[in-house]
PDB file of C-alpha atoms in Angstrom:
ATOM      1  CA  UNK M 471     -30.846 115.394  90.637  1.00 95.00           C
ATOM      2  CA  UNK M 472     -34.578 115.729  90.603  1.00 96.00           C
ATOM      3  CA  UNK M 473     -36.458 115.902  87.277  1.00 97.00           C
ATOM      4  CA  UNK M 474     -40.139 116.352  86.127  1.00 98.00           C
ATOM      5  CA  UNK M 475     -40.656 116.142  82.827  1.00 98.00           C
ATOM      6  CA  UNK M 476     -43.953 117.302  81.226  1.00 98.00           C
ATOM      7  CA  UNK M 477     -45.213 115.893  77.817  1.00 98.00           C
ATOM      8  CA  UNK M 478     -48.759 115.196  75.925  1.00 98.00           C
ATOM      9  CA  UNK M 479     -48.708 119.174  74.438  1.00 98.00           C
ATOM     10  CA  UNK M 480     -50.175 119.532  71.619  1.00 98.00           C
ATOM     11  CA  UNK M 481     -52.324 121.431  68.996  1.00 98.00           C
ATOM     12  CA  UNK M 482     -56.069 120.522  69.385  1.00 98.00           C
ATOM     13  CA  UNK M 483     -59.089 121.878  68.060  1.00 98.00           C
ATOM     14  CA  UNK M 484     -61.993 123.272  70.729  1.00 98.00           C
ATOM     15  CA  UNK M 485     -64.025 120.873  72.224  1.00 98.00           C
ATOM     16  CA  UNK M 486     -60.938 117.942  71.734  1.00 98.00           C
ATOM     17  CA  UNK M 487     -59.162 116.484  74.304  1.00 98.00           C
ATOM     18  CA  UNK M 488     -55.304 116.180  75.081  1.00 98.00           C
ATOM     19  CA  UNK M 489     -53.418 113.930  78.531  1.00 98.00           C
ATOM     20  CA  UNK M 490     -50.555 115.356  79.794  1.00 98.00           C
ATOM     21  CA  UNK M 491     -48.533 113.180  81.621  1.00 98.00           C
ATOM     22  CA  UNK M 492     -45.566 114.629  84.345  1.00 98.00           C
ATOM     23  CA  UNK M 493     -42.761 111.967  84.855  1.00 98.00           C
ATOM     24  CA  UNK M 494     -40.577 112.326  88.086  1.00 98.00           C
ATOM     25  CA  UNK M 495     -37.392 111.433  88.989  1.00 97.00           C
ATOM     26  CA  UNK M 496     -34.170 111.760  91.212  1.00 97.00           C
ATOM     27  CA  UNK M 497     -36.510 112.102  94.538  1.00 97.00           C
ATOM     28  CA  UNK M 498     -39.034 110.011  96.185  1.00 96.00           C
ATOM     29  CA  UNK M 499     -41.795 110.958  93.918  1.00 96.00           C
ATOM     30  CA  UNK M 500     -44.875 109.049  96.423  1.00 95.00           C
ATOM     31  CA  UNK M 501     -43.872 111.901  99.509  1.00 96.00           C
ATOM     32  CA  UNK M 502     -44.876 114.815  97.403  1.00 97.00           C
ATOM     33  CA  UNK M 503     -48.130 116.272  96.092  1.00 97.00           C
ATOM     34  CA  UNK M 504     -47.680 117.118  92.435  1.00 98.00           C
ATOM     35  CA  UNK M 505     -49.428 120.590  90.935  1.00 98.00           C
ATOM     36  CA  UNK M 506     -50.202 121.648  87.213  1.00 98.00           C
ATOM     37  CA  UNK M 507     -49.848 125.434  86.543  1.00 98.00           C
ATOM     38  CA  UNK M 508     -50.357 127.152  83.257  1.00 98.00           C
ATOM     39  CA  UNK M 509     -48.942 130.470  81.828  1.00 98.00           C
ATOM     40  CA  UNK M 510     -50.661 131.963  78.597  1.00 97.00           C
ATOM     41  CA  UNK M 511     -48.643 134.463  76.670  1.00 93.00           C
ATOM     42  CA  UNK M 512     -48.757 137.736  78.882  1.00 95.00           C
ATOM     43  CA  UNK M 513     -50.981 136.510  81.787  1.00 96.00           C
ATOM     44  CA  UNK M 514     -49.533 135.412  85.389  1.00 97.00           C
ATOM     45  CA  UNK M 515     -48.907 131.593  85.907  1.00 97.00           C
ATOM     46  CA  UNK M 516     -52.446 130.769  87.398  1.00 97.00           C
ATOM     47  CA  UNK M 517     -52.565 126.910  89.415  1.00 97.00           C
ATOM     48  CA  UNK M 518     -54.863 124.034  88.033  1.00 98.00           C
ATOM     49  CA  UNK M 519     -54.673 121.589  89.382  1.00 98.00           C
ATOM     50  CA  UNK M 520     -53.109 119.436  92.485  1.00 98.00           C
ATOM     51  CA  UNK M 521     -53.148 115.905  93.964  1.00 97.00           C
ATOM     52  CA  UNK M 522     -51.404 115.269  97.325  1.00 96.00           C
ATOM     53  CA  UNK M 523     -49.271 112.656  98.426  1.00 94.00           C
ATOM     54  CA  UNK M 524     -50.723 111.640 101.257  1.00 83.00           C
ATOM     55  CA  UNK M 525     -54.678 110.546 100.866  1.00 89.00           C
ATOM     56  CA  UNK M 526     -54.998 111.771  96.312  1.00 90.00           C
ATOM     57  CA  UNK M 527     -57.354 114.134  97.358  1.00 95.00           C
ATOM     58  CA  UNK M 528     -57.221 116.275  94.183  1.00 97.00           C
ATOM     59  CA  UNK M 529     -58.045 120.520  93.672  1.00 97.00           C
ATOM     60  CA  UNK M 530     -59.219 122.211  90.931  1.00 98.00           C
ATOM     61  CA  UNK M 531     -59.110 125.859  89.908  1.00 97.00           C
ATOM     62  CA  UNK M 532     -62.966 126.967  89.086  1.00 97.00           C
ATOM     63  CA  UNK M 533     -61.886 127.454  85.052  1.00 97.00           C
ATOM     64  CA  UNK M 534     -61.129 123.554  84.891  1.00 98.00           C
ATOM     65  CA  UNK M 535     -63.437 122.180  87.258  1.00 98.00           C
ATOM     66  CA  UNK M 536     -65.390 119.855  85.768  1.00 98.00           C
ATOM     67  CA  UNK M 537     -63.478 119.196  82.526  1.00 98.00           C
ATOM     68  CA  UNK M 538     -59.743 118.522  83.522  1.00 98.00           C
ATOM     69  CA  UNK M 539     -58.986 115.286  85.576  1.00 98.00           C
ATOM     70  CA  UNK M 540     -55.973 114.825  87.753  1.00 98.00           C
ATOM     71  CA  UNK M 541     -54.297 111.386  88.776  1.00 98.00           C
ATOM     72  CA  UNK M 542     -51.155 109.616  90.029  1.00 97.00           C
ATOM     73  CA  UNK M 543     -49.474 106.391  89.309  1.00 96.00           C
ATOM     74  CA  UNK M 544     -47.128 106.215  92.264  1.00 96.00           C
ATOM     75  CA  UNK M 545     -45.414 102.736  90.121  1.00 96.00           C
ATOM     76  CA  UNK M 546     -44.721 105.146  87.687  1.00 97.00           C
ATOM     77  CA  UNK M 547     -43.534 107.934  89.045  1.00 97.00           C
ATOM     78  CA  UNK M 548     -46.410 110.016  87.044  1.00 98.00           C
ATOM     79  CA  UNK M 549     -49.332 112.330  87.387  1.00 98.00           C
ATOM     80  CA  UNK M 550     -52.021 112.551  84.814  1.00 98.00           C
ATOM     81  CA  UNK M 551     -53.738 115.471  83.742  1.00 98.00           C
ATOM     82  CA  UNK M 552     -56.526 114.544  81.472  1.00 98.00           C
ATOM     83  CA  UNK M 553     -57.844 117.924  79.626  1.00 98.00           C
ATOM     84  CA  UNK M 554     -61.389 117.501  78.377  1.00 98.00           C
ATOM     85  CA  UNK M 555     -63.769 120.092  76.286  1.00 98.00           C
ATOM     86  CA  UNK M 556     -60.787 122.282  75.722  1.00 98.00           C
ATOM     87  CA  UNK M 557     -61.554 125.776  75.216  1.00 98.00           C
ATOM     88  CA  UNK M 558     -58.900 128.315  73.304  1.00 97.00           C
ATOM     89  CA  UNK M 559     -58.598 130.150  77.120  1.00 97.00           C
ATOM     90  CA  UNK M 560     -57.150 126.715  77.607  1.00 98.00           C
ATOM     91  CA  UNK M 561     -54.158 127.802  75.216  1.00 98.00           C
ATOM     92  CA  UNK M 562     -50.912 128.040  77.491  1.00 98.00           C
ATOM     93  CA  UNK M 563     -47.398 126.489  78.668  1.00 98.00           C
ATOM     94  CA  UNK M 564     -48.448 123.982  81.327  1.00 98.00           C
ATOM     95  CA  UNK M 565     -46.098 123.126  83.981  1.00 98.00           C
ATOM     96  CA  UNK M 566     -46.101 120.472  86.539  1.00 98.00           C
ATOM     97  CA  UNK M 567     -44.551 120.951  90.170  1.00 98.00           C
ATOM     98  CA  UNK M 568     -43.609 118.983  93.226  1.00 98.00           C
ATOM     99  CA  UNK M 569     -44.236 119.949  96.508  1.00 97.00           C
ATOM    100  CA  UNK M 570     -43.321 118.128  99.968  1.00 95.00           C
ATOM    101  CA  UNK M 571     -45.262 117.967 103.006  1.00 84.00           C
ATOM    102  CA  UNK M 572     -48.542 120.378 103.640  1.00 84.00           C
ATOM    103  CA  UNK M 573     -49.237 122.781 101.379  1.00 87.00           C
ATOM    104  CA  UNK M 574     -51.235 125.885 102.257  1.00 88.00           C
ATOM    105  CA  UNK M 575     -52.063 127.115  99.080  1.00 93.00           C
ATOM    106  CA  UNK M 576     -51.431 124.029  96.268  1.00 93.00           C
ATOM    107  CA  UNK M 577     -52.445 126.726  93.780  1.00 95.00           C
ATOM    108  CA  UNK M 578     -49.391 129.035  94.615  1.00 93.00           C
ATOM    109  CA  UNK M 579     -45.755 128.330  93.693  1.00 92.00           C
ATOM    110  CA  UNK M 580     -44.137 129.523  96.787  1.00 93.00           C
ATOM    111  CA  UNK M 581     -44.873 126.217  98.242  1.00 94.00           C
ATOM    112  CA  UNK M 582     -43.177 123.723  95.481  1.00 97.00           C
ATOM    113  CA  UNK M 583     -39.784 122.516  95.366  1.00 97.00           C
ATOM    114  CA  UNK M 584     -39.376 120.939  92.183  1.00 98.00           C
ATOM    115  CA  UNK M 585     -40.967 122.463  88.208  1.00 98.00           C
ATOM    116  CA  UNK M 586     -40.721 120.778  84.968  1.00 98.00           C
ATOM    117  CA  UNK M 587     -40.013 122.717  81.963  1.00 97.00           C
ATOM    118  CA  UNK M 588     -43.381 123.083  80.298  1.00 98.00           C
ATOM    119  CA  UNK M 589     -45.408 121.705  77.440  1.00 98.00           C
ATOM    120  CA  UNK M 590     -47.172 123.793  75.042  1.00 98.00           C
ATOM    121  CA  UNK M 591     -51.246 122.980  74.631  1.00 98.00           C
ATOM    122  CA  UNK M 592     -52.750 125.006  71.659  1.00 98.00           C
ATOM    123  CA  UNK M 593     -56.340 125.269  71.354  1.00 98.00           C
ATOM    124  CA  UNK M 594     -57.725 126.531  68.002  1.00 97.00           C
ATOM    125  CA  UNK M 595     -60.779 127.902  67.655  1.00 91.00           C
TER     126      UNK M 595
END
């Protein structure tokens, strides 16, 4: 059965720092590009980040760009999302999501097979 499990949530102050980390299983992790969405309390789930399978070329959404970080350790089975200068618009469930082959639109969910359950990031002001 294939898995992602998100973790690294946490309560952080503005201006810290948090890494989430997005563990696979039950599928061959390496063939799929892996996505972080977030979904703040009343707002639509809004894409992130991405990283493909096939070269790492990584995406960001233009509120991250330039503070959040996106990798992959294929060994492990894991993508990174490093979250730097946090800002409380940061504050939301973030979910990680697996998508095979090309991908259109890596920010929009139609085009991912697998989700993780979430992991809370709380950014106080």
């Amino acid at each position: 059965e294939a898995q992602l499990v998100e973790s690294g949530g946490g309560l952080v102050q503005t201006g810290g720092s948090l890494r989430l980390s997005c563990t696979a299983s039950g599928f061959t992790f390496a063939d799929y590009g892996i996505g972080w969405f977030r979904q703040a309390p009343g707002k639509e789930r809004e894409g992130v980040s991405y990283i493909s399978s096939s070269d790492g070329s990584t995406y960001y959404s233009d509120s991250v760009k330039g503070r959040f970080t996106i990798s992959r350790d294929n060994a492990k089975n894991t993508v990174y999302l490093q979250m730097n200068s946090l800002k409380p618009e940061d504050t939301a469930v973030y979910y990680c999501a697996a998508a095979k082959g090309f991908v259109v639109d890596v920010f929009r969910g139609y085009w991912y097979n697998y989700w993780g359950q979430g992991t809370q990031v709380t950014v106080s002001s």
